[in-house]
Short mmCIF file of N, CA and C in Angstrom, two decimals:
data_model
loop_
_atom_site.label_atom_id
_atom_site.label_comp_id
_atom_site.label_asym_id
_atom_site.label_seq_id
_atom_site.Cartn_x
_atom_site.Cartn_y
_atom_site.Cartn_z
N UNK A 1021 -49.86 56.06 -106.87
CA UNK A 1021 -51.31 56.00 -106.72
C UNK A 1021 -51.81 54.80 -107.52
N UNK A 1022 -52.47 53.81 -106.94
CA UNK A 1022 -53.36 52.78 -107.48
C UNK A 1022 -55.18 53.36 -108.21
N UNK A 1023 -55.13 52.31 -109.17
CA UNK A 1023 -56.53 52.64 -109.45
C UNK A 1023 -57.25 52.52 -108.27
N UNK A 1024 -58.99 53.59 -108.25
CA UNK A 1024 -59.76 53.33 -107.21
C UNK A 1024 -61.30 53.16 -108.14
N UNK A 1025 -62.30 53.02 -107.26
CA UNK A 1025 -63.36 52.98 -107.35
C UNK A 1025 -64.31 53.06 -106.07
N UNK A 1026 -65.11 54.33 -106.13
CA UNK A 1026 -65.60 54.50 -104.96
C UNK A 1026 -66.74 52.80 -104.81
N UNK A 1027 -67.14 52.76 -103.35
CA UNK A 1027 -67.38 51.60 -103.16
C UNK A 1027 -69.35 52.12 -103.26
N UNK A 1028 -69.29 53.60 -102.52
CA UNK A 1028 -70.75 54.21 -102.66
C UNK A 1028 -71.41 54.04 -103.85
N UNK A 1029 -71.03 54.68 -104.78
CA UNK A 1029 -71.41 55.24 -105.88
C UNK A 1029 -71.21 53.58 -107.23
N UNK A 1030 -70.15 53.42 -106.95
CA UNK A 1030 -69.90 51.98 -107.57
C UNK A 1030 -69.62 52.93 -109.06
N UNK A 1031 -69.11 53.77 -109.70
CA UNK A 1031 -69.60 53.92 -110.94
C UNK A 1031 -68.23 55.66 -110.91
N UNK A 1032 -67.71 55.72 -110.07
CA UNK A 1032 -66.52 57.21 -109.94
C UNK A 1032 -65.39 56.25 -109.95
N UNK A 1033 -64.81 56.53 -110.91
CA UNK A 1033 -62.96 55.70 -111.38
C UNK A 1033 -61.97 56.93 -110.84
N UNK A 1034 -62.40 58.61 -111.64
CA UNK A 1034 -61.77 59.26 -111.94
C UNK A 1034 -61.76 60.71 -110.71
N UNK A 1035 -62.34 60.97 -110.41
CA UNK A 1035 -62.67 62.29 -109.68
C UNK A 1035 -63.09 62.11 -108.09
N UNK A 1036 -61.72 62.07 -107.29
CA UNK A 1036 -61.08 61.99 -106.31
C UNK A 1036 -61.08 63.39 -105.90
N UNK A 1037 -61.24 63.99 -104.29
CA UNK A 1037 -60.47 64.74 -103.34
C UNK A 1037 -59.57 64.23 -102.53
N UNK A 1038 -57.99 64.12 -102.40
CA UNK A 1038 -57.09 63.64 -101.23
C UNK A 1038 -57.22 64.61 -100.47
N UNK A 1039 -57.65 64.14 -99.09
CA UNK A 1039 -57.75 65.51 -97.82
C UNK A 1039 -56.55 65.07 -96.99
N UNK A 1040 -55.73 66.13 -96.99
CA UNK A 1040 -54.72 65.59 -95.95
C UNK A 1040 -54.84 65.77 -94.86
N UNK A 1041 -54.54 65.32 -93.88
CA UNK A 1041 -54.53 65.17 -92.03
C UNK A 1041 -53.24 65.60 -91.47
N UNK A 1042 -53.43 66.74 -91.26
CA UNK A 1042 -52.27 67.06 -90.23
C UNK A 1042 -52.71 67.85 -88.83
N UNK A 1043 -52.46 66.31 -88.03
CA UNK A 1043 -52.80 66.39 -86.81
C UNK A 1043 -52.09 67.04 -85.74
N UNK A 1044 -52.50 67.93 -84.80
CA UNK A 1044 -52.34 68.94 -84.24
C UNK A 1044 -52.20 68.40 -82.73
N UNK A 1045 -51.40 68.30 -81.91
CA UNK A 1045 -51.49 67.48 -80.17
C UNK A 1045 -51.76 68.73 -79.48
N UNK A 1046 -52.67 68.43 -78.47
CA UNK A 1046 -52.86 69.76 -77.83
C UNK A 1046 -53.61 69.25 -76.57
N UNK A 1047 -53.54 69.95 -75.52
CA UNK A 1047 -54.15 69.74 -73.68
C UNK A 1047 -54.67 70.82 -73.93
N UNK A 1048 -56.23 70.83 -74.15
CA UNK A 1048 -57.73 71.60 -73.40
C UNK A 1048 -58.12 72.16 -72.29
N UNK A 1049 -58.39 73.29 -71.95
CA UNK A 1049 -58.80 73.27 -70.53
C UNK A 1049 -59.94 72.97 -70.59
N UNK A 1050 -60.45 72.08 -69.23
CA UNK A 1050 -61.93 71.14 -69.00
C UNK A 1050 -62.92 71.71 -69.17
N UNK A 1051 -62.77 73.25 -68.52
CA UNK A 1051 -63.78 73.98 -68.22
C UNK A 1051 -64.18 75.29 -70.01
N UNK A 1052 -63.07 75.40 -69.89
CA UNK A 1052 -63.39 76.55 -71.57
C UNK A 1052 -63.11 76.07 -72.72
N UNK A 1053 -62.33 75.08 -72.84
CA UNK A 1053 -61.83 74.21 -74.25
C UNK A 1053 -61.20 74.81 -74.61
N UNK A 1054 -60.41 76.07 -74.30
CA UNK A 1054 -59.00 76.90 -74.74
C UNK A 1054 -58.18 75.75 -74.99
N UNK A 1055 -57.28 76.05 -75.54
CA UNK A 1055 -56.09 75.27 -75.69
C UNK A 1055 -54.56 75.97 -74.50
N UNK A 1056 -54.60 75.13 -73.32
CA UNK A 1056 -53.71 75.32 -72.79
C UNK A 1056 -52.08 74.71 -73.21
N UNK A 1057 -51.60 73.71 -74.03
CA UNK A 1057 -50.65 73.78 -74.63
C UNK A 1057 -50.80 72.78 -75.96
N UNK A 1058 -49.51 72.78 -76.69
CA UNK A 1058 -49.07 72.16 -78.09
C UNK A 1058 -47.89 71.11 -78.08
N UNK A 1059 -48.30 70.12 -78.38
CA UNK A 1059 -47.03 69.16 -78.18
C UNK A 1059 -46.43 68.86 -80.07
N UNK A 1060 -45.37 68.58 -79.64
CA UNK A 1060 -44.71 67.76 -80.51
C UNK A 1060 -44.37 66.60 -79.96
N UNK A 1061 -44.50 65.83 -81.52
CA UNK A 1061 -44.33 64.05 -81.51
C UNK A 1061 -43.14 64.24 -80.43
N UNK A 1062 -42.34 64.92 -80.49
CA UNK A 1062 -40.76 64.59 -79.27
C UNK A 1062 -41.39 65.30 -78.01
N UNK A 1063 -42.05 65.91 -77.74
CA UNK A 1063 -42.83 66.31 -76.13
C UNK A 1063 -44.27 65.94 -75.66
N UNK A 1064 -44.28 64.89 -75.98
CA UNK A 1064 -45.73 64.49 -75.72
C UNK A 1064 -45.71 63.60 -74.07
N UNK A 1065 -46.99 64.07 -73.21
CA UNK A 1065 -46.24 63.67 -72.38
C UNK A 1065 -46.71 62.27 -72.30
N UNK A 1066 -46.59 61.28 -70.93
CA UNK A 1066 -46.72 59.67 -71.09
C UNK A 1066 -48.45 59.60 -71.20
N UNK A 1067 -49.12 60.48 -71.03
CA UNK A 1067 -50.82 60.16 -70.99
C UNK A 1067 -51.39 60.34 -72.47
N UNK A 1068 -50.57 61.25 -73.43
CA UNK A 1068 -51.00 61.49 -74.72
C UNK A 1068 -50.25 60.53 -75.91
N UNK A 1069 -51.43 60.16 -76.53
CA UNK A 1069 -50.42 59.05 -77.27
C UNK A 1069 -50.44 59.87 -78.69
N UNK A 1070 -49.79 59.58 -79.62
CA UNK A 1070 -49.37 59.94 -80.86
C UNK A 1070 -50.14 59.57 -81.99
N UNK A 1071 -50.40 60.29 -82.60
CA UNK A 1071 -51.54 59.93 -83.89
C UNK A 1071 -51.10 58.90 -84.92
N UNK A 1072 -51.62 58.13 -85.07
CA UNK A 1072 -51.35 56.63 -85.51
C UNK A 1072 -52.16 56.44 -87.43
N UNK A 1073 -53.22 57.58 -87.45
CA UNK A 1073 -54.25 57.29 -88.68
C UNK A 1073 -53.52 57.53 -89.76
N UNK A 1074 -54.21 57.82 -90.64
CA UNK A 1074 -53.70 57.92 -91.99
C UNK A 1074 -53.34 59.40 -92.35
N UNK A 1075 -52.33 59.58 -92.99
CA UNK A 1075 -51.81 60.94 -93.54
C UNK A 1075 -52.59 61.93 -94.42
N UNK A 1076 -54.08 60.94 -95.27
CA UNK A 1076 -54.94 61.81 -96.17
C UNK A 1076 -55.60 60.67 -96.31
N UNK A 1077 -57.21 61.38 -96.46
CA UNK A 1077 -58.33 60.10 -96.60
C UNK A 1077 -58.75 60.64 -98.36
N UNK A 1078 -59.14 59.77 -98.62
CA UNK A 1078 -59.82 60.23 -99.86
C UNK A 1078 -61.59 60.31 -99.85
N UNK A 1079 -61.76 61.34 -100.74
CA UNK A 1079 -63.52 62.07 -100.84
C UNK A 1079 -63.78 61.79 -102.48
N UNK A 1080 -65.27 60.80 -102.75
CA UNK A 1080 -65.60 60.88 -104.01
C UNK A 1080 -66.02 61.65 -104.23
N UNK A 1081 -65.66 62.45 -105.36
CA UNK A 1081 -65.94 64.05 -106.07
C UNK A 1081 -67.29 63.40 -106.67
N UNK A 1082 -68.11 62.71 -106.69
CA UNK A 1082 -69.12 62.41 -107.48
C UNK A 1082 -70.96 62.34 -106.38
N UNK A 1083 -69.68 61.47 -105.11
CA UNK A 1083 -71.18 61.05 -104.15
C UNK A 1083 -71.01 61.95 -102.96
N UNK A 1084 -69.51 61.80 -102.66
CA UNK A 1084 -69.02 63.13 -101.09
C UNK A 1084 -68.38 61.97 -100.50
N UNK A 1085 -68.49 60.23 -100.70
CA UNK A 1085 -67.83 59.28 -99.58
C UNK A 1085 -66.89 59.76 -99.31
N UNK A 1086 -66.36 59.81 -97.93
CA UNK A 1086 -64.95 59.91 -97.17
C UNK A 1086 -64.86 58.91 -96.27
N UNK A 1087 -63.95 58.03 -96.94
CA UNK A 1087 -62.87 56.73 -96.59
C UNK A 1087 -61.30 56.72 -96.75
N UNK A 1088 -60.80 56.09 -95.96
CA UNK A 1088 -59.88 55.47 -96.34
C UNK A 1088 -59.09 55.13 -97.39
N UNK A 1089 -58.14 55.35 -98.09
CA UNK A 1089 -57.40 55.14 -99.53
C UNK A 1089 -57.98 53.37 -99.75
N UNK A 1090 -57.31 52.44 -98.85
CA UNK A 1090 -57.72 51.16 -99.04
C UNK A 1090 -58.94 51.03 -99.46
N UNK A 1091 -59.70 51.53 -98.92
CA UNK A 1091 -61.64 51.44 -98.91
C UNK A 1091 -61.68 51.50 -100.56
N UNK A 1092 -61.11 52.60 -100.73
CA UNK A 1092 -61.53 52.64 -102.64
C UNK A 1092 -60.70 51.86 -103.50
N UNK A 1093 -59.19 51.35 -103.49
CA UNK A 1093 -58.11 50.66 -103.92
C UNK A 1093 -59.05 49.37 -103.95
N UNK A 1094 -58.90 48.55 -102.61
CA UNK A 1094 -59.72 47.31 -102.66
C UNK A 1094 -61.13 47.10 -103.51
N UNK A 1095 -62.22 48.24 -103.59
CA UNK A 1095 -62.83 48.03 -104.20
C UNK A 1095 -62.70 47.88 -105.67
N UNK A 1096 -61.63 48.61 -106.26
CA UNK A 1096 -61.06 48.75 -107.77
C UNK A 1096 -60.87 47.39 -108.17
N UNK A 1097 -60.03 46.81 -106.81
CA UNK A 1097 -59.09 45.25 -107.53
C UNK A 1097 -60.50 44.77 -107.53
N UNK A 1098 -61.43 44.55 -106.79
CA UNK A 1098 -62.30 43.64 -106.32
C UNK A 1098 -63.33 43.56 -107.77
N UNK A 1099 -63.91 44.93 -108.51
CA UNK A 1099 -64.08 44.94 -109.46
C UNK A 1099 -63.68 44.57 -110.95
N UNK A 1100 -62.08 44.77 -110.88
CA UNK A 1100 -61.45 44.46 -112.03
C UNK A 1100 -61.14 43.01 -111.94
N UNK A 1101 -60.94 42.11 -110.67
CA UNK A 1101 -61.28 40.84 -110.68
C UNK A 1101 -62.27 40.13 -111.36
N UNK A 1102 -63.55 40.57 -111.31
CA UNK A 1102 -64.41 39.83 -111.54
C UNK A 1102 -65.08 39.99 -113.15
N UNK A 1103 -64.15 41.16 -113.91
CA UNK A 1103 -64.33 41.19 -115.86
C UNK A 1103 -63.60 39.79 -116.11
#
């Protein structure tokens, strides 16, 4: 884990939520939004593509931002650059 700094708030170093993402593949029916089936990454068929995002976003425990790990990392360096 790298230092962060939320980019909102400008002023949260310390008090982070990591939300993790674990994404679920699934075919809807059109009409009820049931879930007619569940894929795995190895049965997906050629029309469904595979979840590509990030594994956990991070939430400032101070303002609520939810971004991206980079979003707050970059802002840290970008700050500690310029002391």
């Amino acid at each position: 884990m790298e230092p962060m700094l939320c980019p909102n708030c400008k002023t949260n170093r310390t008090r982070f939520n990591l939300i993790e993402q674990r994404p679920v593949a699934v075919k809807l029916h059109p009409q009820t939004g049931e879930i007619e089936q569940e894929y795995t990454n190895d049965s997906l068929d050629p029309f469904h593509l595979p979840y590509r995002g990030p594994s956990y976003r991070v939430q400032c425990a101070a303002c609520g931002l939810i971004e991206n790990q980079e979003m707050f990392i970059k802002h840290a360096q970008h700050f500690s650059d310029m002391k």
